[in-house]
Amino acid sequence: MDSWFANENHIRDWLNCTPHSQVVLRVGLRYNSVHHGRPYYIMWSAVYIVNAFGTSTVKATRRQGSRWRYDRIFIGIILCCLGVYGLYDSDMLIDSYLKAYWWLMEGVEIDYQVEDIASRDAVENQLGLRQSTIEEQCSKTTGRCWRVVDRLIEDNLGSYAERCLFMQGFEDESDSSIRIIPPAGTSSLAEIFSSSDSRFWQIDHTQITAQYVAALAIAPFVFGTFKMDDKKEKRSLLEIGLGGGTYAGFMRHHRPNLNITSVELDETVIYLADKWFGFKQSPLLHVHAADGIVFVEKAARRGEAWDVVLVDACDGSQIIPCPAHVFLNDVFMADVRKVVKDQGLLIVNILDLHENAANIAGVSKQFASHFPTCATLHMNYEINVILVCLPYQIGDADAQLRFFESRIPHVVEQLGLKKLLPHVVISAPYSSR
């Protein structure tokens, strides 16, 4: 079918939705063929009933019930008419369809797959200035391209503005995100965002917007490496994979004496973190532009060690991007074991895009072959799994892990993460014994 394709089940789901349903409409417009000198387009619309936090590829915006009091038949007629109209004037179809789309669905993100036909600027114009790209850079070191975006968010945490770092190929999932603080005023956040230059807004290191980063933050306190009641304690942390520096900034805010060493392969990421994410080096916060594997190997040879070692480095894999495949080898794991202090902690961010339990267990067991005890932290919304490994043996692993789990509510509340992390569980104790 050259001109129109729609999934009937998705359309039926949308037209039958209740006023309080939360819906995302994905639109795709692609050049298909030339018939009698006129371009034809395939236009497909997939409508998904999703929860308030979206899926791994499309994030939903929390809707107010009153916004959905439209006549469902009227909406269906509009979409059908636009589809027929596209047969006669496909160029006008793109503009008209997106305008109608935004009128009906204001506040919902548009999937960037529409860039195959519609330019990013055109799409962002339709977003009603709810997001803006402030810089794009391609790395000479890795060949990856990065994009920094400021955007308005409405989710279970409320309404706020955040700055995100996106890697090309993963436009639906930000590599890093951090809140930005608008200038004081009586106008609504949306009005301030549309009238003020967000590039000059302040960075907020006191909060975290991603669940998995929050889980990384609580781990040293839950497992006893850092003391919850001693904000002046002097500890050390090695971070492999900088991103926007969100984790380092949050940890330094809560532990000013924490000595953080960050290792980042991509110099472009370091540049963007410094320019847009408030990552400023100091005597207790420094970054090395280096290969994480080589850095750890040399550190192990020199006998260096840290209280906490975090591996949060990812690649472009469409299966398990985190940790990057190069870190899943026994040589690196043996070296990283040497750079974790005797009473320290290893933390690894695991992301399996297909949520394959066997893959996650495989990564966990591989690290556990070098550490006496490992366990995993699971969140209720995001699919990341946080692996924690201890360099010492614990007796009754299940009982001890339940004790660690009992600490989570207190730690979460003390770090101001209660709203973001309402539910975290520790499971799957792995042991090298």
PDB file of N, CA, C and O in Angstrom, residues 342-381:
ATOM      1  N   ASP A 342      40.364  -3.290  50.343  1.00  0.00           N
ATOM      2  CA  ASP A 342      39.904  -4.510  51.017  1.00  0.00           C
ATOM      3  C   ASP A 342      38.493  -4.400  51.562  1.00  0.00           C
ATOM      4  O   ASP A 342      37.753  -5.386  51.596  1.00  0.00           O
ATOM      5  N   GLN A 343      38.093  -3.232  52.008  1.00  0.00           N
ATOM      6  CA  GLN A 343      36.735  -3.025  52.507  1.00  0.00           C
ATOM      7  C   GLN A 343      35.927  -2.145  51.544  1.00  0.00           C
ATOM      8  O   GLN A 343      34.971  -1.487  51.933  1.00  0.00           O
ATOM      9  N   GLY A 344      36.327  -2.173  50.291  1.00  0.00           N
ATOM     10  CA  GLY A 344      35.700  -1.315  49.295  1.00  0.00           C
ATOM     11  C   GLY A 344      34.547  -1.963  48.559  1.00  0.00           C
ATOM     12  O   GLY A 344      33.956  -2.958  49.015  1.00  0.00           O
ATOM     13  N   LEU A 345      34.245  -1.412  47.390  1.00  0.00           N
ATOM     14  CA  LEU A 345      33.063  -1.843  46.645  1.00  0.00           C
ATOM     15  C   LEU A 345      33.270  -1.593  45.152  1.00  0.00           C
ATOM     16  O   LEU A 345      33.789  -0.549  44.757  1.00  0.00           O
ATOM     17  N   LEU A 346      32.862  -2.563  44.339  1.00  0.00           N
ATOM     18  CA  LEU A 346      32.808  -2.389  42.887  1.00  0.00           C
ATOM     19  C   LEU A 346      31.344  -2.226  42.490  1.00  0.00           C
ATOM     20  O   LEU A 346      30.482  -2.992  42.934  1.00  0.00           O
ATOM     21  N   ILE A 347      31.057  -1.238  41.644  1.00  0.00           N
ATOM     22  CA  ILE A 347      29.701  -1.014  41.146  1.00  0.00           C
ATOM     23  C   ILE A 347      29.746  -1.032  39.626  1.00  0.00           C
ATOM     24  O   ILE A 347      30.586  -0.369  39.019  1.00  0.00           O
ATOM     25  N   VAL A 348      28.828  -1.773  38.999  1.00  0.00           N
ATOM     26  CA  VAL A 348      28.790  -1.879  37.540  1.00  0.00           C
ATOM     27  C   VAL A 348      27.371  -1.626  37.058  1.00  0.00           C
ATOM     28  O   VAL A 348      26.422  -2.251  37.547  1.00  0.00           O
ATOM     29  N   ASN A 349      27.237  -0.730  36.103  1.00  0.00           N
ATOM     30  CA  ASN A 349      25.937  -0.483  35.484  1.00  0.00           C
ATOM     31  C   ASN A 349      25.750  -1.472  34.337  1.00  0.00           C
ATOM     32  O   ASN A 349      26.520  -1.480  33.375  1.00  0.00           O
ATOM     33  N   ILE A 350      24.705  -2.304  34.444  1.00  0.00           N
ATOM     34  CA  ILE A 350      24.394  -3.283  33.396  1.00  0.00           C
ATOM     35  C   ILE A 350      23.094  -2.870  32.713  1.00  0.00           C
ATOM     36  O   ILE A 350      22.080  -2.653  33.370  1.00  0.00           O
ATOM     37  N   LEU A 351      23.149  -2.757  31.402  1.00  0.00           N
ATOM     38  CA  LEU A 351      21.952  -2.423  30.636  1.00  0.00           C
ATOM     39  C   LEU A 351      21.792  -3.419  29.504  1.00  0.00           C
ATOM     40  O   LEU A 351      22.587  -3.439  28.566  1.00  0.00           O
ATOM     41  N   ASP A 352      20.778  -4.255  29.606  1.00  0.00           N
ATOM     42  CA  ASP A 352      20.401  -5.171  28.530  1.00  0.00           C
ATOM     43  C   ASP A 352      19.114  -4.641  27.927  1.00  0.00           C
ATOM     44  O   ASP A 352      18.070  -4.633  28.585  1.00  0.00           O
ATOM     45  N   LEU A 353      19.185  -4.180  26.693  1.00  0.00           N
ATOM     46  CA  LEU A 353      18.031  -3.542  26.066  1.00  0.00           C
ATOM     47  C   LEU A 353      16.868  -4.499  25.876  1.00  0.00           C
ATOM     48  O   LEU A 353      15.728  -4.066  25.675  1.00  0.00           O
ATOM     49  N   HIS A 354      17.130  -5.802  25.922  1.00  0.00           N
ATOM     50  CA  HIS A 354      16.076  -6.801  25.752  1.00  0.00           C
ATOM     51  C   HIS A 354      15.655  -7.417  27.091  1.00  0.00           C
ATOM     52  O   HIS A 354      14.861  -8.354  27.107  1.00  0.00           O
ATOM     53  N   GLU A 355      16.233  -6.918  28.182  1.00  0.00           N
ATOM     54  CA  GLU A 355      15.903  -7.400  29.529  1.00  0.00           C
ATOM     55  C   GLU A 355      16.042  -8.910  29.629  1.00  0.00           C
ATOM     56  O   GLU A 355      15.206  -9.596  30.229  1.00  0.00           O
ATOM     57  N   ASN A 356      17.103  -9.432  29.053  1.00  0.00           N
ATOM     58  CA  ASN A 356      17.365 -10.870  29.062  1.00  0.00           C
ATOM     59  C   ASN A 356      18.037 -11.245  30.374  1.00  0.00           C
ATOM     60  O   ASN A 356      19.196 -10.892  30.620  1.00  0.00           O
ATOM     61  N   ALA A 357      17.318 -11.967  31.230  1.00  0.00           N
ATOM     62  CA  ALA A 357      17.829 -12.326  32.553  1.00  0.00           C
ATOM     63  C   ALA A 357      19.091 -13.167  32.464  1.00  0.00           C
ATOM     64  O   ALA A 357      20.000 -13.039  33.294  1.00  0.00           O
ATOM     65  N   ALA A 358      19.170 -14.026  31.451  1.00  0.00           N
ATOM     66  CA  ALA A 358      20.346 -14.888  31.295  1.00  0.00           C
ATOM     67  C   ALA A 358      21.591 -14.058  30.984  1.00  0.00           C
ATOM     68  O   ALA A 358      22.684 -14.333  31.490  1.00  0.00           O
ATOM     69  N   ASN A 359      21.432 -13.028  30.143  1.00  0.00           N
ATOM     70  CA  ASN A 359      22.565 -12.159  29.823  1.00  0.00           C
ATOM     71  C   ASN A 359      23.047 -11.400  31.051  1.00  0.00           C
ATOM     72  O   ASN A 359      24.248 -11.285  31.305  1.00  0.00           O
ATOM     73  N   ILE A 360      22.094 -10.877  31.822  1.00  0.00           N
ATOM     74  CA  ILE A 360      22.447 -10.123  33.027  1.00  0.00           C
ATOM     75  C   ILE A 360      23.143 -11.030  34.036  1.00  0.00           C
ATOM     76  O   ILE A 360      24.147 -10.650  34.643  1.00  0.00           O
ATOM     77  N   ALA A 361      22.621 -12.242  34.199  1.00  0.00           N
ATOM     78  CA  ALA A 361      23.243 -13.196  35.113  1.00  0.00           C
ATOM     79  C   ALA A 361      24.637 -13.577  34.634  1.00  0.00           C
ATOM     80  O   ALA A 361      25.562 -13.760  35.440  1.00  0.00           O
ATOM     81  N   GLY A 362      24.807 -13.680  33.311  1.00  0.00           N
ATOM     82  CA  GLY A 362      26.112 -14.038  32.767  1.00  0.00           C
ATOM     83  C   GLY A 362      27.163 -12.992  33.082  1.00  0.00           C
ATOM     84  O   GLY A 362      28.292 -13.331  33.492  1.00  0.00           O
ATOM     85  N   VAL A 363      26.802 -11.711  32.919  1.00  0.00           N
ATOM     86  CA  VAL A 363      27.726 -10.623  33.248  1.00  0.00           C
ATOM     87  C   VAL A 363      28.024 -10.631  34.744  1.00  0.00           C
ATOM     88  O   VAL A 363      29.181 -10.504  35.176  1.00  0.00           O
ATOM     89  N   SER A 364      27.002 -10.810  35.552  1.00  0.00           N
ATOM     90  CA  SER A 364      27.166 -10.809  37.011  1.00  0.00           C
ATOM     91  C   SER A 364      28.076 -11.947  37.461  1.00  0.00           C
ATOM     92  O   SER A 364      28.985 -11.748  38.288  1.00  0.00           O
ATOM     93  N   LYS A 365      27.875 -13.125  36.920  1.00  0.00           N
ATOM     94  CA  LYS A 365      28.678 -14.287  37.321  1.00  0.00           C
ATOM     95  C   LYS A 365      30.126 -14.139  36.879  1.00  0.00           C
ATOM     96  O   LYS A 365      31.040 -14.624  37.552  1.00  0.00           O
ATOM     97  N   GLN A 366      30.339 -13.464  35.732  1.00  0.00           N
ATOM     98  CA  GLN A 366      31.704 -13.268  35.272  1.00  0.00           C
ATOM     99  C   GLN A 366      32.484 -12.382  36.239  1.00  0.00           C
ATOM    100  O   GLN A 366      33.636 -12.667  36.576  1.00  0.00           O
ATOM    101  N   PHE A 367      31.839 -11.297  36.717  1.00  0.00           N
ATOM    102  CA  PHE A 367      32.500 -10.461  37.720  1.00  0.00           C
ATOM    103  C   PHE A 367      32.635 -11.220  39.038  1.00  0.00           C
ATOM    104  O   PHE A 367      33.639 -11.074  39.745  1.00  0.00           O
ATOM    105  N   ALA A 368      31.622 -12.022  39.377  1.00  0.00           N
ATOM    106  CA  ALA A 368      31.646 -12.769  40.641  1.00  0.00           C
ATOM    107  C   ALA A 368      32.761 -13.799  40.676  1.00  0.00           C
ATOM    108  O   ALA A 368      33.175 -14.231  41.759  1.00  0.00           O
ATOM    109  N   SER A 369      33.266 -14.203  39.528  1.00  0.00           N
ATOM    110  CA  SER A 369      34.376 -15.158  39.515  1.00  0.00           C
ATOM    111  C   SER A 369      35.673 -14.516  40.008  1.00  0.00           C
ATOM    112  O   SER A 369      36.657 -15.210  40.267  1.00  0.00           O
ATOM    113  N   HIS A 370      35.661 -13.174  40.153  1.00  0.00           N
ATOM    114  CA  HIS A 370      36.847 -12.460  40.639  1.00  0.00           C
ATOM    115  C   HIS A 370      36.609 -11.796  41.986  1.00  0.00           C
ATOM    116  O   HIS A 370      37.546 -11.237  42.566  1.00  0.00           O
ATOM    117  N   PHE A 371      35.360 -11.800  42.479  1.00  0.00           N
ATOM    118  CA  PHE A 371      35.028 -11.203  43.760  1.00  0.00           C
ATOM    119  C   PHE A 371      34.312 -12.236  44.637  1.00  0.00           C
ATOM    120  O   PHE A 371      33.485 -12.997  44.139  1.00  0.00           O
ATOM    121  N   PRO A 372      34.603 -12.250  45.932  1.00  0.00           N
ATOM    122  CA  PRO A 372      33.973 -13.237  46.815  1.00  0.00           C
ATOM    123  C   PRO A 372      32.448 -13.175  46.840  1.00  0.00           C
ATOM    124  O   PRO A 372      31.777 -14.195  46.935  1.00  0.00           O
ATOM    125  N   THR A 373      31.877 -11.953  46.759  1.00  0.00           N
ATOM    126  CA  THR A 373      30.426 -11.814  46.841  1.00  0.00           C
ATOM    127  C   THR A 373      29.942 -10.711  45.910  1.00  0.00           C
ATOM    128  O   THR A 373      30.502  -9.613  45.901  1.00  0.00           O
ATOM    129  N   CYS A 374      28.900 -11.005  45.151  1.00  0.00           N
ATOM    130  CA  CYS A 374      28.272  -9.996  44.286  1.00  0.00           C
ATOM    131  C   CYS A 374      26.754 -10.115  44.407  1.00  0.00           C
ATOM    132  O   CYS A 374      26.225 -11.186  44.698  1.00  0.00           O
ATOM    133  N   ALA A 375      26.064  -9.014  44.173  1.00  0.00           N
ATOM    134  CA  ALA A 375      24.601  -9.003  44.185  1.00  0.00           C
ATOM    135  C   ALA A 375      24.130  -7.935  43.202  1.00  0.00           C
ATOM    136  O   ALA A 375      24.928  -7.136  42.707  1.00  0.00           O
ATOM    137  N   THR A 376      22.838  -7.915  42.942  1.00  0.00           N
ATOM    138  CA  THR A 376      22.292  -6.957  41.986  1.00  0.00           C
ATOM    139  C   THR A 376      21.179  -6.125  42.606  1.00  0.00           C
ATOM    140  O   THR A 376      20.398  -6.631  43.419  1.00  0.00           O
ATOM    141  N   LEU A 377      21.115  -4.862  42.196  1.00  0.00           N
ATOM    142  CA  LEU A 377      20.043  -3.957  42.619  1.00  0.00           C
ATOM    143  C   LEU A 377      19.093  -3.767  41.442  1.00  0.00           C
ATOM    144  O   LEU A 377      19.534  -3.503  40.319  1.00  0.00           O
ATOM    145  N   HIS A 378      17.800  -3.878  41.724  1.00  0.00           N
ATOM    146  CA  HIS A 378      16.777  -3.746  40.686  1.00  0.00           C
ATOM    147  C   HIS A 378      15.822  -2.616  41.063  1.00  0.00           C
ATOM    148  O   HIS A 378      15.394  -2.512  42.215  1.00  0.00           O
ATOM    149  N   MET A 379      15.481  -1.788  40.070  1.00  0.00           N
ATOM    150  CA  MET A 379      14.564  -0.675  40.272  1.00  0.00           C
ATOM    151  C   MET A 379      13.211  -1.018  39.664  1.00  0.00           C
ATOM    152  O   MET A 379      13.082  -1.961  38.905  1.00  0.00           O
ATOM    153  N   ASN A 380      12.211  -0.218  39.979  1.00  0.00           N
ATOM    154  CA  ASN A 380      10.866  -0.568  39.536  1.00  0.00           C
ATOM    155  C   ASN A 380      10.483   0.040  38.191  1.00  0.00           C
ATOM    156  O   ASN A 380       9.504  -0.387  37.584  1.00  0.00           O
ATOM    157  N   TYR A 381      11.233   1.028  37.681  1.00  0.00           N
ATOM    158  CA  TYR A 381      10.850   1.655  36.421  1.00  0.00           C
ATOM    159  C   TYR A 381      11.885   1.449  35.320  1.00  0.00           C
ATOM    160  O   TYR A 381      11.545   1.092  34.204  1.00  0.00           O
TER     161      TYR A 381
END
